[in-house]
Coordinates of C-alpha atoms in Angstrom, one line a residue:
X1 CA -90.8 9.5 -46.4
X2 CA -89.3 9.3 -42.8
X3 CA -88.2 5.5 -43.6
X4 CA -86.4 6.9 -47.1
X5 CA -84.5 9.6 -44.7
X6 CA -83.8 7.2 -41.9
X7 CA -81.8 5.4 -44.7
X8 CA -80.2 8.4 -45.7
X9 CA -78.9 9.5 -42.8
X10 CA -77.3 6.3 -42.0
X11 CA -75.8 6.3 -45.5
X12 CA -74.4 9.7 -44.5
X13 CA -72.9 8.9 -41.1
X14 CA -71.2 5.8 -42.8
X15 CA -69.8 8.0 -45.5
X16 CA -68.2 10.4 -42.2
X17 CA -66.5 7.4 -40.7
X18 CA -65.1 6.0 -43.7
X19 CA -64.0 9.3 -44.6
X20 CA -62.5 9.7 -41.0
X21 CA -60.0 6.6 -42.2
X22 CA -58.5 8.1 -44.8
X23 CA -55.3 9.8 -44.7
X24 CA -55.8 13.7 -45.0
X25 CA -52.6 15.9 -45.5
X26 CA -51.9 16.8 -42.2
X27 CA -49.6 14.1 -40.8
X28 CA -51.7 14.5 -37.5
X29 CA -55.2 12.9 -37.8
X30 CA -57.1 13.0 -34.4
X31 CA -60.6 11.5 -33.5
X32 CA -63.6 12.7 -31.2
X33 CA -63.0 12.6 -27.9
X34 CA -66.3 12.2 -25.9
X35 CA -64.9 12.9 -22.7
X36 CA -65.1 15.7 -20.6
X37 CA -61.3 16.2 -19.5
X38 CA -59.6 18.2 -22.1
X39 CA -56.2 17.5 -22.5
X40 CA -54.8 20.7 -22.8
X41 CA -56.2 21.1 -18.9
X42 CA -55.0 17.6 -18.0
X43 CA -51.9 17.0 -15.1
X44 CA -49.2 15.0 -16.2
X45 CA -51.4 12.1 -13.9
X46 CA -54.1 12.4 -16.4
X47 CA -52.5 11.7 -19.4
X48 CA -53.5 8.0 -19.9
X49 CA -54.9 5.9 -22.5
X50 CA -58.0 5.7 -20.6
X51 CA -58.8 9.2 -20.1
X52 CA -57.9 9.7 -23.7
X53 CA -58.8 7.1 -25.9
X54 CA -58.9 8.2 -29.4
X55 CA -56.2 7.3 -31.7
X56 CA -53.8 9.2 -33.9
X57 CA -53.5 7.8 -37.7
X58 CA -50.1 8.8 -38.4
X59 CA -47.4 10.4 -36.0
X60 CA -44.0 10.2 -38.5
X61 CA -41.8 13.1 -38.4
X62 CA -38.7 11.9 -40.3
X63 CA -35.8 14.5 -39.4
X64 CA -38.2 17.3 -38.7
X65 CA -37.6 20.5 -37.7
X66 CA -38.3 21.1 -33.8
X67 CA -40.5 23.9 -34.5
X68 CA -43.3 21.8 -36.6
X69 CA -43.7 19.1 -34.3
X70 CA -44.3 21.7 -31.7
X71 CA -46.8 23.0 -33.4
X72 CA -48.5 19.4 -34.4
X73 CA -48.5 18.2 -30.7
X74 CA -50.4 21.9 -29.6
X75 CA -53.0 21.3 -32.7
X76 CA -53.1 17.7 -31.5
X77 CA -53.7 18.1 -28.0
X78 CA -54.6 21.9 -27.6
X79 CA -51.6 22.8 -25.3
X80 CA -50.0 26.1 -25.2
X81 CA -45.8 26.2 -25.9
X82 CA -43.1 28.7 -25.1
X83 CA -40.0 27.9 -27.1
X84 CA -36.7 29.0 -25.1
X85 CA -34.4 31.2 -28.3
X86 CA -31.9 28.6 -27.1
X87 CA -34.0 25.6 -28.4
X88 CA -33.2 24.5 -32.2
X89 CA -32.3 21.9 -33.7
X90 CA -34.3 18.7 -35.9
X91 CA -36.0 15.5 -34.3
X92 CA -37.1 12.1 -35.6
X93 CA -40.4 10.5 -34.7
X94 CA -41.6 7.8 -36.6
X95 CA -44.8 6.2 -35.6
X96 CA -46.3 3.6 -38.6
X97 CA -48.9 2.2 -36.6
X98 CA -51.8 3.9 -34.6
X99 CA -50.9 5.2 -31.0
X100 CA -53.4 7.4 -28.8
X101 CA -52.9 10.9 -28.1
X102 CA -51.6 10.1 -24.7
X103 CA -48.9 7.8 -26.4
X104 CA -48.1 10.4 -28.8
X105 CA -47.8 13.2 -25.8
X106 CA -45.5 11.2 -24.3
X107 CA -43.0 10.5 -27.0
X108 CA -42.6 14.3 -27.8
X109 CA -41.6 14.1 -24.3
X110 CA -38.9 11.6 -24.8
X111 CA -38.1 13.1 -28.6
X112 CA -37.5 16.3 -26.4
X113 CA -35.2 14.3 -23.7
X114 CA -33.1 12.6 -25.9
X115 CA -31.7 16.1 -27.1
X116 CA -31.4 17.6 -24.2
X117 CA -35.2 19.5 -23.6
X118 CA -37.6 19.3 -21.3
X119 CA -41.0 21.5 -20.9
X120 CA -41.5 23.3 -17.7
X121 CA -45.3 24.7 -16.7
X122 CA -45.6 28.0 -16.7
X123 CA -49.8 28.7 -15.8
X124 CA -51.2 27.3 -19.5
X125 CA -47.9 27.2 -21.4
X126 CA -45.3 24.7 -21.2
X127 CA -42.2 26.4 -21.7
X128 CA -39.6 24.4 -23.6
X129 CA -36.0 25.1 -22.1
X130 CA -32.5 23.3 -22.1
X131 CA -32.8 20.0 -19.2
X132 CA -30.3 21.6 -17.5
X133 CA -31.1 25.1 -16.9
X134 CA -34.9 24.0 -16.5
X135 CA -33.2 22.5 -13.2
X136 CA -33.4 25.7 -11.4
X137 CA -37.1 26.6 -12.8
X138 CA -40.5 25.9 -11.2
X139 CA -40.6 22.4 -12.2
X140 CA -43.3 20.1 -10.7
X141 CA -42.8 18.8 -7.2
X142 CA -44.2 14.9 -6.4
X143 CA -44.0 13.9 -2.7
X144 CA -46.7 10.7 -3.0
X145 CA -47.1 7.9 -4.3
X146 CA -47.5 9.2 -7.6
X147 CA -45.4 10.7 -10.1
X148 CA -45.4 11.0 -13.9
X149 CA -43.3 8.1 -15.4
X150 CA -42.4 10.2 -19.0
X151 CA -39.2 11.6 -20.0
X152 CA -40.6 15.4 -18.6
X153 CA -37.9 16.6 -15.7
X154 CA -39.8 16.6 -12.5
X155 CA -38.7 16.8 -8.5
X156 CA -39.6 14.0 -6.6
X157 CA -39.0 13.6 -2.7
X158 CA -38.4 10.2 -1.3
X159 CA -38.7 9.9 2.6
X160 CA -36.8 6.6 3.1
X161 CA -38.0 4.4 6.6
X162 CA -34.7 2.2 7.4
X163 CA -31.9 3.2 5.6
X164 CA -30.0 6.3 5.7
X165 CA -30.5 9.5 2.9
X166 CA -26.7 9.7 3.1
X167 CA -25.3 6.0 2.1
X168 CA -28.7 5.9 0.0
X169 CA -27.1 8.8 -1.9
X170 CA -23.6 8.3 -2.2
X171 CA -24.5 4.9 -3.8
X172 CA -27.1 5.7 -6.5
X173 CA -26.2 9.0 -7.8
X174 CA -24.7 7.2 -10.7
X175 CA -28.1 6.2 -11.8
X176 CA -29.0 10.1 -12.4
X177 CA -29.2 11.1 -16.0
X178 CA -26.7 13.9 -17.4
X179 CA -29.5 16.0 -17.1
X180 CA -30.6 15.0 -13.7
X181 CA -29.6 15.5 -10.0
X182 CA -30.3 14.1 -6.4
X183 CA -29.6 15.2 -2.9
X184 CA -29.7 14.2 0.4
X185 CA -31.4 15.5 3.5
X186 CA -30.4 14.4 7.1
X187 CA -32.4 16.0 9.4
X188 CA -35.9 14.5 7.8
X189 CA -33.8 11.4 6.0
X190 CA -35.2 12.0 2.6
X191 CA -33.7 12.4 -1.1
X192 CA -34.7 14.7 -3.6
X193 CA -34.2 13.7 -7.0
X194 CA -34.6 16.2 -9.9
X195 CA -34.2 13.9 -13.3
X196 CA -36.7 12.5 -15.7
X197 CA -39.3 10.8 -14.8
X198 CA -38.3 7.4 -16.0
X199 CA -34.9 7.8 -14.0
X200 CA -36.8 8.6 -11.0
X201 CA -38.9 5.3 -11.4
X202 CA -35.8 3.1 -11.6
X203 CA -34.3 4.6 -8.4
X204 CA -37.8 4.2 -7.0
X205 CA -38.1 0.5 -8.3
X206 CA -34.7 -0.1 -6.3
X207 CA -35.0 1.5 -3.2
X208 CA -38.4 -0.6 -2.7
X209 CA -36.0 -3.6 -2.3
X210 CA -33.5 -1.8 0.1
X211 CA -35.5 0.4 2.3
X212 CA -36.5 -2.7 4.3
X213 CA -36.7 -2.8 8.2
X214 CA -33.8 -4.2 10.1
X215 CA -31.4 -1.7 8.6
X216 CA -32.8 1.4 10.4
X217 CA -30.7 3.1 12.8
X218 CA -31.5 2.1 16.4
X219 CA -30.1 2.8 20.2
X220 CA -28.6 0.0 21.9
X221 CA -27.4 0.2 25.9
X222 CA -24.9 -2.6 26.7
X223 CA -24.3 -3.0 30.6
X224 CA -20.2 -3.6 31.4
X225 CA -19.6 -5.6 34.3
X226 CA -16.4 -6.1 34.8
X227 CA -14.7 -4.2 32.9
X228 CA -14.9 -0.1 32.3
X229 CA -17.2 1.4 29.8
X230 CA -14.9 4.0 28.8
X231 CA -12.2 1.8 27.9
X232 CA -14.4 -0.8 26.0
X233 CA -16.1 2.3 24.0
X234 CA -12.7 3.5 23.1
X235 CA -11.5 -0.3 22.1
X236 CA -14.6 -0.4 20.0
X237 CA -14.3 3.7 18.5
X238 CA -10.5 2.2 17.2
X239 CA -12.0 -0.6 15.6
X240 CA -14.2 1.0 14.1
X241 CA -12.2 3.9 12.5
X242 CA -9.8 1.7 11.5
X243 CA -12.1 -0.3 9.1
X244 CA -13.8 2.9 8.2
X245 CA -10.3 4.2 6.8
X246 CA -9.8 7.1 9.8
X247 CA -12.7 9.7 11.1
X248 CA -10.8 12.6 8.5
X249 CA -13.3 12.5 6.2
X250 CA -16.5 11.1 8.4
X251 CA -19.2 13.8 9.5
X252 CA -20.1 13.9 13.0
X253 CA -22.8 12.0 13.7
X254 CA -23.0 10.5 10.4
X255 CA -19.8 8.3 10.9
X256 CA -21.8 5.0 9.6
X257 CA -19.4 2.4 9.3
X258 CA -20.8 -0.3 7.5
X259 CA -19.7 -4.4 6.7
X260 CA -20.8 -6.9 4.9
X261 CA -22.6 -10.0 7.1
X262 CA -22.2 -14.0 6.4
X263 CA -26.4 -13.5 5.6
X264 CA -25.4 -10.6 2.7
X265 CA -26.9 -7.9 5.0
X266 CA -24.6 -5.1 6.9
X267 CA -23.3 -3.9 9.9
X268 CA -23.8 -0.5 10.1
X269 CA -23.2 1.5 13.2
X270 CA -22.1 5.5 13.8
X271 CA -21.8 6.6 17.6
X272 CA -20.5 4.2 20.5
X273 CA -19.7 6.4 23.7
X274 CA -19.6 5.2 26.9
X275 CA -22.0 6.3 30.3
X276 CA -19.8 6.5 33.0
X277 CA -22.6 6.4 35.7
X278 CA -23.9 3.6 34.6
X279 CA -20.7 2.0 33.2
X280 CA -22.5 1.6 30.1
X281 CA -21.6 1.9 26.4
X282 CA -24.3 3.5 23.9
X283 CA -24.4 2.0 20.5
X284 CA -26.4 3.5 17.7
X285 CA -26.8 1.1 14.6
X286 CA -29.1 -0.6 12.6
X287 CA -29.8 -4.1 14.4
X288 CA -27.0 -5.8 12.7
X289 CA -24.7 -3.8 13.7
X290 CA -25.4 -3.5 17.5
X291 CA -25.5 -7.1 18.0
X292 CA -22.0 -7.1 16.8
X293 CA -20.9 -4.5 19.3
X294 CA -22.6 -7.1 22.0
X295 CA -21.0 -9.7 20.6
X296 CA -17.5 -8.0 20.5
X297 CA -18.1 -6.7 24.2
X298 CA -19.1 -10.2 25.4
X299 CA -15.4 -11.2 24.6
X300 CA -13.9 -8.3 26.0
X301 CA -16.0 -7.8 29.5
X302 CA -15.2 -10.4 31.7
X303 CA -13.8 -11.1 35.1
X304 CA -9.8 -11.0 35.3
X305 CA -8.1 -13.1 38.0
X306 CA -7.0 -11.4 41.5
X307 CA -3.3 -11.5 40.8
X308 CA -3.9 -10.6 37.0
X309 CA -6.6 -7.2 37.8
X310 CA -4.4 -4.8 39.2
X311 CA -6.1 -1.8 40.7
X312 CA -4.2 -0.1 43.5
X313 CA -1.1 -0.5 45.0
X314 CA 1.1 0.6 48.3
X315 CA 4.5 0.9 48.2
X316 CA 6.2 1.7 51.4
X317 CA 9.6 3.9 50.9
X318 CA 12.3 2.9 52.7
X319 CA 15.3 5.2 52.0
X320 CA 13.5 8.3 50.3
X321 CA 11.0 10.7 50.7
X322 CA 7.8 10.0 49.1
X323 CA 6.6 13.0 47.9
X324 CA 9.6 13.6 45.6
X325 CA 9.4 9.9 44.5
X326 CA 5.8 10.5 43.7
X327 CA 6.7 13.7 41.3
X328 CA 9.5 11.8 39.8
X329 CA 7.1 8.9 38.8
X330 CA 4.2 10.9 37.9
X331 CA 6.2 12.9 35.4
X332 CA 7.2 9.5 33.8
X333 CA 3.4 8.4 33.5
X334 CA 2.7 11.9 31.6
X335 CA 5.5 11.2 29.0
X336 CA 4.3 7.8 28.7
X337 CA 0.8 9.2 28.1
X338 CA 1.7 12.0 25.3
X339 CA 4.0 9.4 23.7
X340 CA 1.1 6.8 23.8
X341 CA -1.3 9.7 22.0
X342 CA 1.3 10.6 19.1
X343 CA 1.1 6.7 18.7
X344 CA -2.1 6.0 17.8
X345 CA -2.3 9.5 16.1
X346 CA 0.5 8.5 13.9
X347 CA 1.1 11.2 11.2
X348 CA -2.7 11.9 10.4
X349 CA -3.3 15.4 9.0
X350 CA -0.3 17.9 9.8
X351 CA 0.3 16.3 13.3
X352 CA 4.5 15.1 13.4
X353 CA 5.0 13.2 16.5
X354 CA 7.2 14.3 19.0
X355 CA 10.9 13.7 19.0
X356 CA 13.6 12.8 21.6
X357 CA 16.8 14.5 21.0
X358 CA 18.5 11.9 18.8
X359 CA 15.7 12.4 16.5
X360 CA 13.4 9.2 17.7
X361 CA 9.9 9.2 19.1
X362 CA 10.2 8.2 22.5
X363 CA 8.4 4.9 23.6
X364 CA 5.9 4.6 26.3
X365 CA 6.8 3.3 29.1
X366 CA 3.5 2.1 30.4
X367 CA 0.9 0.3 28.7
X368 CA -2.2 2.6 30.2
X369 CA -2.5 4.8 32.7
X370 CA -0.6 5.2 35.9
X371 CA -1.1 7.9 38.9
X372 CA 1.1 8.2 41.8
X373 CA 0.1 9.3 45.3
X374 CA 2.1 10.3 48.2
X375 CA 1.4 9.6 51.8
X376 CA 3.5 11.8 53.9
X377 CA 2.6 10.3 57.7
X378 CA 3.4 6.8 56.4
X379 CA 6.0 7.8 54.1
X380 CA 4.4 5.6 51.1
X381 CA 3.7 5.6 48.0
X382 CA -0.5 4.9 46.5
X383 CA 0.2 3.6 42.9
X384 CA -2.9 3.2 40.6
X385 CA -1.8 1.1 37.8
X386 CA -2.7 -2.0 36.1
X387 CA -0.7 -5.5 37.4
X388 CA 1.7 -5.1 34.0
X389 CA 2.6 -1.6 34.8
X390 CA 3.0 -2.0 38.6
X391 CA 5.6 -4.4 37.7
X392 CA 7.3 -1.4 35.9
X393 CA 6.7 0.9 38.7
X394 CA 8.6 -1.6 41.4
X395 CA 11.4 -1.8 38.9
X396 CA 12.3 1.5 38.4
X397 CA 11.6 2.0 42.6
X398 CA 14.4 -0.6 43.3
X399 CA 16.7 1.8 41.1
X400 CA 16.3 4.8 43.2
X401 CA 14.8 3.9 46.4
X402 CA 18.3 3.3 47.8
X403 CA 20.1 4.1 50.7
X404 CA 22.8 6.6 50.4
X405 CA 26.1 7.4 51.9
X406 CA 25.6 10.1 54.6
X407 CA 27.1 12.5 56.8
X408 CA 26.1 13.6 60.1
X409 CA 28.0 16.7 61.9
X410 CA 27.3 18.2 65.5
X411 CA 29.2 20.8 66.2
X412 CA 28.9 22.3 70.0
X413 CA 30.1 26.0 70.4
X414 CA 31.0 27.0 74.0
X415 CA 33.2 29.1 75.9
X416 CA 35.9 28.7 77.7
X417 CA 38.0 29.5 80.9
X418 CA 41.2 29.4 80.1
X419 CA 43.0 30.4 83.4
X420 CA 41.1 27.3 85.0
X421 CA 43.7 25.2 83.1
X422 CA 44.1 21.4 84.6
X423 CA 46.5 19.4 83.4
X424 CA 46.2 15.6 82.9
X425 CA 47.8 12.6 82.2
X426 CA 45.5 10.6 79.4
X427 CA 46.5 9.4 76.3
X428 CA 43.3 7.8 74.7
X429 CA 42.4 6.7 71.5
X430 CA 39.6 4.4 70.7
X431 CA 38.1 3.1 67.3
X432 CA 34.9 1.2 67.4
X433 CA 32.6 -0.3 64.0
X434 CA 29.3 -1.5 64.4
X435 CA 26.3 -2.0 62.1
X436 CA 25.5 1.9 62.9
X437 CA 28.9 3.0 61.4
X438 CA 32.3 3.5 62.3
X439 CA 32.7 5.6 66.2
X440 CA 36.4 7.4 67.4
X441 CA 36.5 8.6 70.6
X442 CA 40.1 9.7 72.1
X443 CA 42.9 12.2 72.7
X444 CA 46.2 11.6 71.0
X445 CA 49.3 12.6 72.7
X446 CA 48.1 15.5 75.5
X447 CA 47.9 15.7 78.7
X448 CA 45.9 19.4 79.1
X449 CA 42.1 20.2 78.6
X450 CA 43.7 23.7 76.7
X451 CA 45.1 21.6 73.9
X452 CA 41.8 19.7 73.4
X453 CA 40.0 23.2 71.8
X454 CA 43.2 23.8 69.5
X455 CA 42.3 22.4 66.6
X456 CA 45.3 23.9 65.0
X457 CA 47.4 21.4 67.0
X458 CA 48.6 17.9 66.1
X459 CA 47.4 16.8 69.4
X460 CA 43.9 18.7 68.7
X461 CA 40.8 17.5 69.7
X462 CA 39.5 13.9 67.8
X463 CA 36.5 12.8 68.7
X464 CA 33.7 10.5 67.2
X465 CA 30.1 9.3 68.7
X466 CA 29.0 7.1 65.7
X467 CA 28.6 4.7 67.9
X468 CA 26.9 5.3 70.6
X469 CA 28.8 3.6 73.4
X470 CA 30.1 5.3 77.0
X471 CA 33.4 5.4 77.5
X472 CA 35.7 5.8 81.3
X473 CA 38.3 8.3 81.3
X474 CA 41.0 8.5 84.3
X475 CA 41.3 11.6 85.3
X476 CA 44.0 12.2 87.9
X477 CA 43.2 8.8 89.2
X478 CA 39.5 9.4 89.5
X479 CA 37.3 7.5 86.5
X480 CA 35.1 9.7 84.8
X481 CA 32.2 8.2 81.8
X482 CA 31.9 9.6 79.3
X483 CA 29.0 9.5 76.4
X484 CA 29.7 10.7 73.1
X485 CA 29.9 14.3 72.3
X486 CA 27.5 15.2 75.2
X487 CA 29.8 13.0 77.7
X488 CA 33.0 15.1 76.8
X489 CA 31.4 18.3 76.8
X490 CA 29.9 18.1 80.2
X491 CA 33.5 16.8 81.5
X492 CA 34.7 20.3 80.0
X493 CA 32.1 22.0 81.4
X494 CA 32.3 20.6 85.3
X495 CA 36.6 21.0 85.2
X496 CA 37.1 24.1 83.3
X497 CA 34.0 26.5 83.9
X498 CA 32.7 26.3 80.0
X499 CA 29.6 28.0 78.8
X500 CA 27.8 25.9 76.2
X501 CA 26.4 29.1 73.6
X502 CA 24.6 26.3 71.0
X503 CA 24.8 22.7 69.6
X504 CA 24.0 23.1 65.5
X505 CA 24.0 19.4 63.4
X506 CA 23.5 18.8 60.5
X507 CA 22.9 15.6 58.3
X508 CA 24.4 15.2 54.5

């Protein structure tokens, strides 16, 4: 009797599976599932076809309303759904062959993508909702290693190690879906990437190849030894923004110029400023890039030749005065300076450059800079300038250094005794030229100390002491010398009883 209903049950559970084959009406056939994780509770990281195994018969929903399949995939794998008023429309699945219910999970996901849908978690529902509007909902957030490769919108952060969010950014945001959207973040250097899952594998699949070390940004110190740091860093900052296309449209700090190496990698650096104290010039870069600021700076830095170095220069005046030589040539240096500025800053933004009067921007005069000191006690000039531009400086010196044509008057004011008149017999008149200048010394046609102080007179009094000699007058037969103005005056003084009030001179 047991052996008879052994049989019998085993007739009876063969019956069950070969019934369990046959197609029923439902287009969605589903199998036992012995396992303990129920789908409906399972994370997108669950859903495989090893957590859920069993297999679905039939999965074709030719041109089928979006509705029904909803409600096939929640019988099929016991998951709640919110449909958005906004979602409508008819989708095509076809499915011949046996797939599990993971596979079949999966393409109602990418049924749902292809027109535009996505489902967002909402505690047990899944809320079905436009791709993008469900943007700006609570979508899930994957920072790991892990994250759902299906067509279901997700957020996924990616901290890169060696290359920078930024030109990781502005390069690959064409590989976002229309649905998707990426962003990058500086101060941590990561992206976030809202998009499909599948999308978000590809960019990940890529950016294994180019986050690679050697292409992180570094610091790099570069010692100058001949040559000064700030001129080499301002060398190098032209450069630069000339082959980035101008700073106008670089953020600060974020200035990455990059260029493609012999080896196919880049050069890729964004700060070089110098250190003054330390004559120094700071490079940050990826490695690439800072060994080709060393490289460039090893051509630049090296020792110039005594008569080729300028530095500092005297200049001692010899017809001027120094201090309004100095102003003079210091006002050229800041006019070569400003027109050496509206040079290199060309017509960028809204800047015009300056304009002489004829309606041309006025050249500079000197190739750097030039500063001009005056030494009052020696009556010399300290020039700072470079050996090119000293050359200038002496040229325009011999122009107006020069000695000019001068006049000196000394005038004496005294007074007079005229009852104490002495007549005299002297006719004297005397030129003499040396290399001091031309002397006169003499009385023309008089023979009385009254007609000397007439100047009114044609016998008035002419008299010259450019040069400096002593002359001897006969005076009633006794010789009297005489030197220059001071000679005559004291002749005056002894004969007629004059009073000598002042002596003003001056020189023009």
């Amino acid at each position: 009797m047991k052996y008879i209903l052994l049989i019998a049950c085993l007739i009876a559970t063969n019956s069950w599976a070969q019934n369990s084959n046959e197609p029923k009406t439902e287009d969605v056939q589903k199998l036992k599932n012995d396992k303990k994780l129920k789908f409906a509770d399972a994370n997108p990281e669950d859903i495989t076809n090893d957590n859920f195994p069993d297999l679905v018969e039939s999965f074709d929903y030719p041109n089928a309303d979006l509705t029904e399949i909803v409600k096939a995939i929640s019988k099929l794998t016991g998951k709640n759904f919110i449909l958005d008023s906004n979602v409508r429309g008819k989708i095509t699945i076809i499915a011949p062959s046996q797939i599990t219910v993971a596979e079949a999970y999966k393409a109602f996901l990418s049924a749902l993508a292809m027109n535009g849908l996505t489902v967002v978690p909402s505690g047990k529902f899944l809320k079905i909702r436009q791709a993008r509007t469900a943007q700006r909902d609570s979508l899930e957030t994957y920072t790991g290693e892990y994250f759902p490769n299906t067509d279901q919108i997700i957020t996924r952060i990616i901290k890169l190690k060696y290359i920078a969010a930024e030109e990781v950014y502005k390069n690959l945001r064409i590989l976002n879906s229309k649905d998707g959207e990426s962003h990058a973040y500086g101060p941590t250097n990561s992206l976030i990437i809202t998009d499909y899952g599948s999308h978000v594998e590809r960019v990940v699949n890529i950016l294994r190849y180019l986050d690679v070390s050697g292409f992180e940004e570094k610091l790099g110190v570069i010692r100058i030894k001949y040559a000064k740091a700030k001129d080499i860093a301002d060398l190098i900052n032209k450069i630069i923004n000339k082959d980035a296309g101008g700073p106008s449209n670089v953020p600060r700090f974020r200035r990455t110029t990059q260029k493609e190496s012999s080896g196919g990698g880049s050069e890729s650096y964004s700060l070089v400023v110098p250190d003054d104290r330390t004559n120094s010039v700071i490079v940050v870069g990826n490695t690439a890039g800072i060994s080709k600021i060393r490289k460039l700076v090893a051509q630049l830095d090296f020792r110039l030749r005594p008569e080729d170095a300028g530095g500092v220069h005297v200049y001692y005046v010899r017809h001027g005065e120094a201090e309004k030589i100095a102003n003079v040539l210091n006002g050229i240096a800041k006019e070569s300076e400003k027109a050496q500025k509206d040079k290199s800053s060309g017509n960028r933004g809204t800047q015009r450059p300056s304009t002489s009067a004829g309606g041309e921007s006025p050249e500079a005069v000197f190739g750097g800079d030039v500063k001009v000191t005056a030494d009052k006690d020696t009556n010399s000039l300290v020039i700072t300038a470079s050996k090119q531009d000293y050359e200038v400086v002496k040229n325009i010196l011999s122009k107006i250094d020069i000695a000019r044509d001068q006049v000196f008057v000394k005038t004496v004011i005294m007074e007079m005794n005229a009852e104490k008149k002495m007549d005299w017999g002297v006719n004297y008149y005397q030129f003499d030229k040396n290399s001091q200048g031309i002397g006169r010394i003499g009385f023309r046609g008089t023979s009385s100390l009254e007609d000397l102080v007439n100047p009114a007179g044609d016998s008035g009094f002419i008299f010259g002491f450019g040069s400096g000699e002593q002359f001897e007058i006969n005076i009633g037969g006794a010789t009297k010398t005489v030197s220059s103005l001071v000679g005559l005056v004291k002749l005056i003084q002894g004969n007629v009883g004059g009073n000598v009030l002042s002596t003003p001179q001056i020189m023009a």
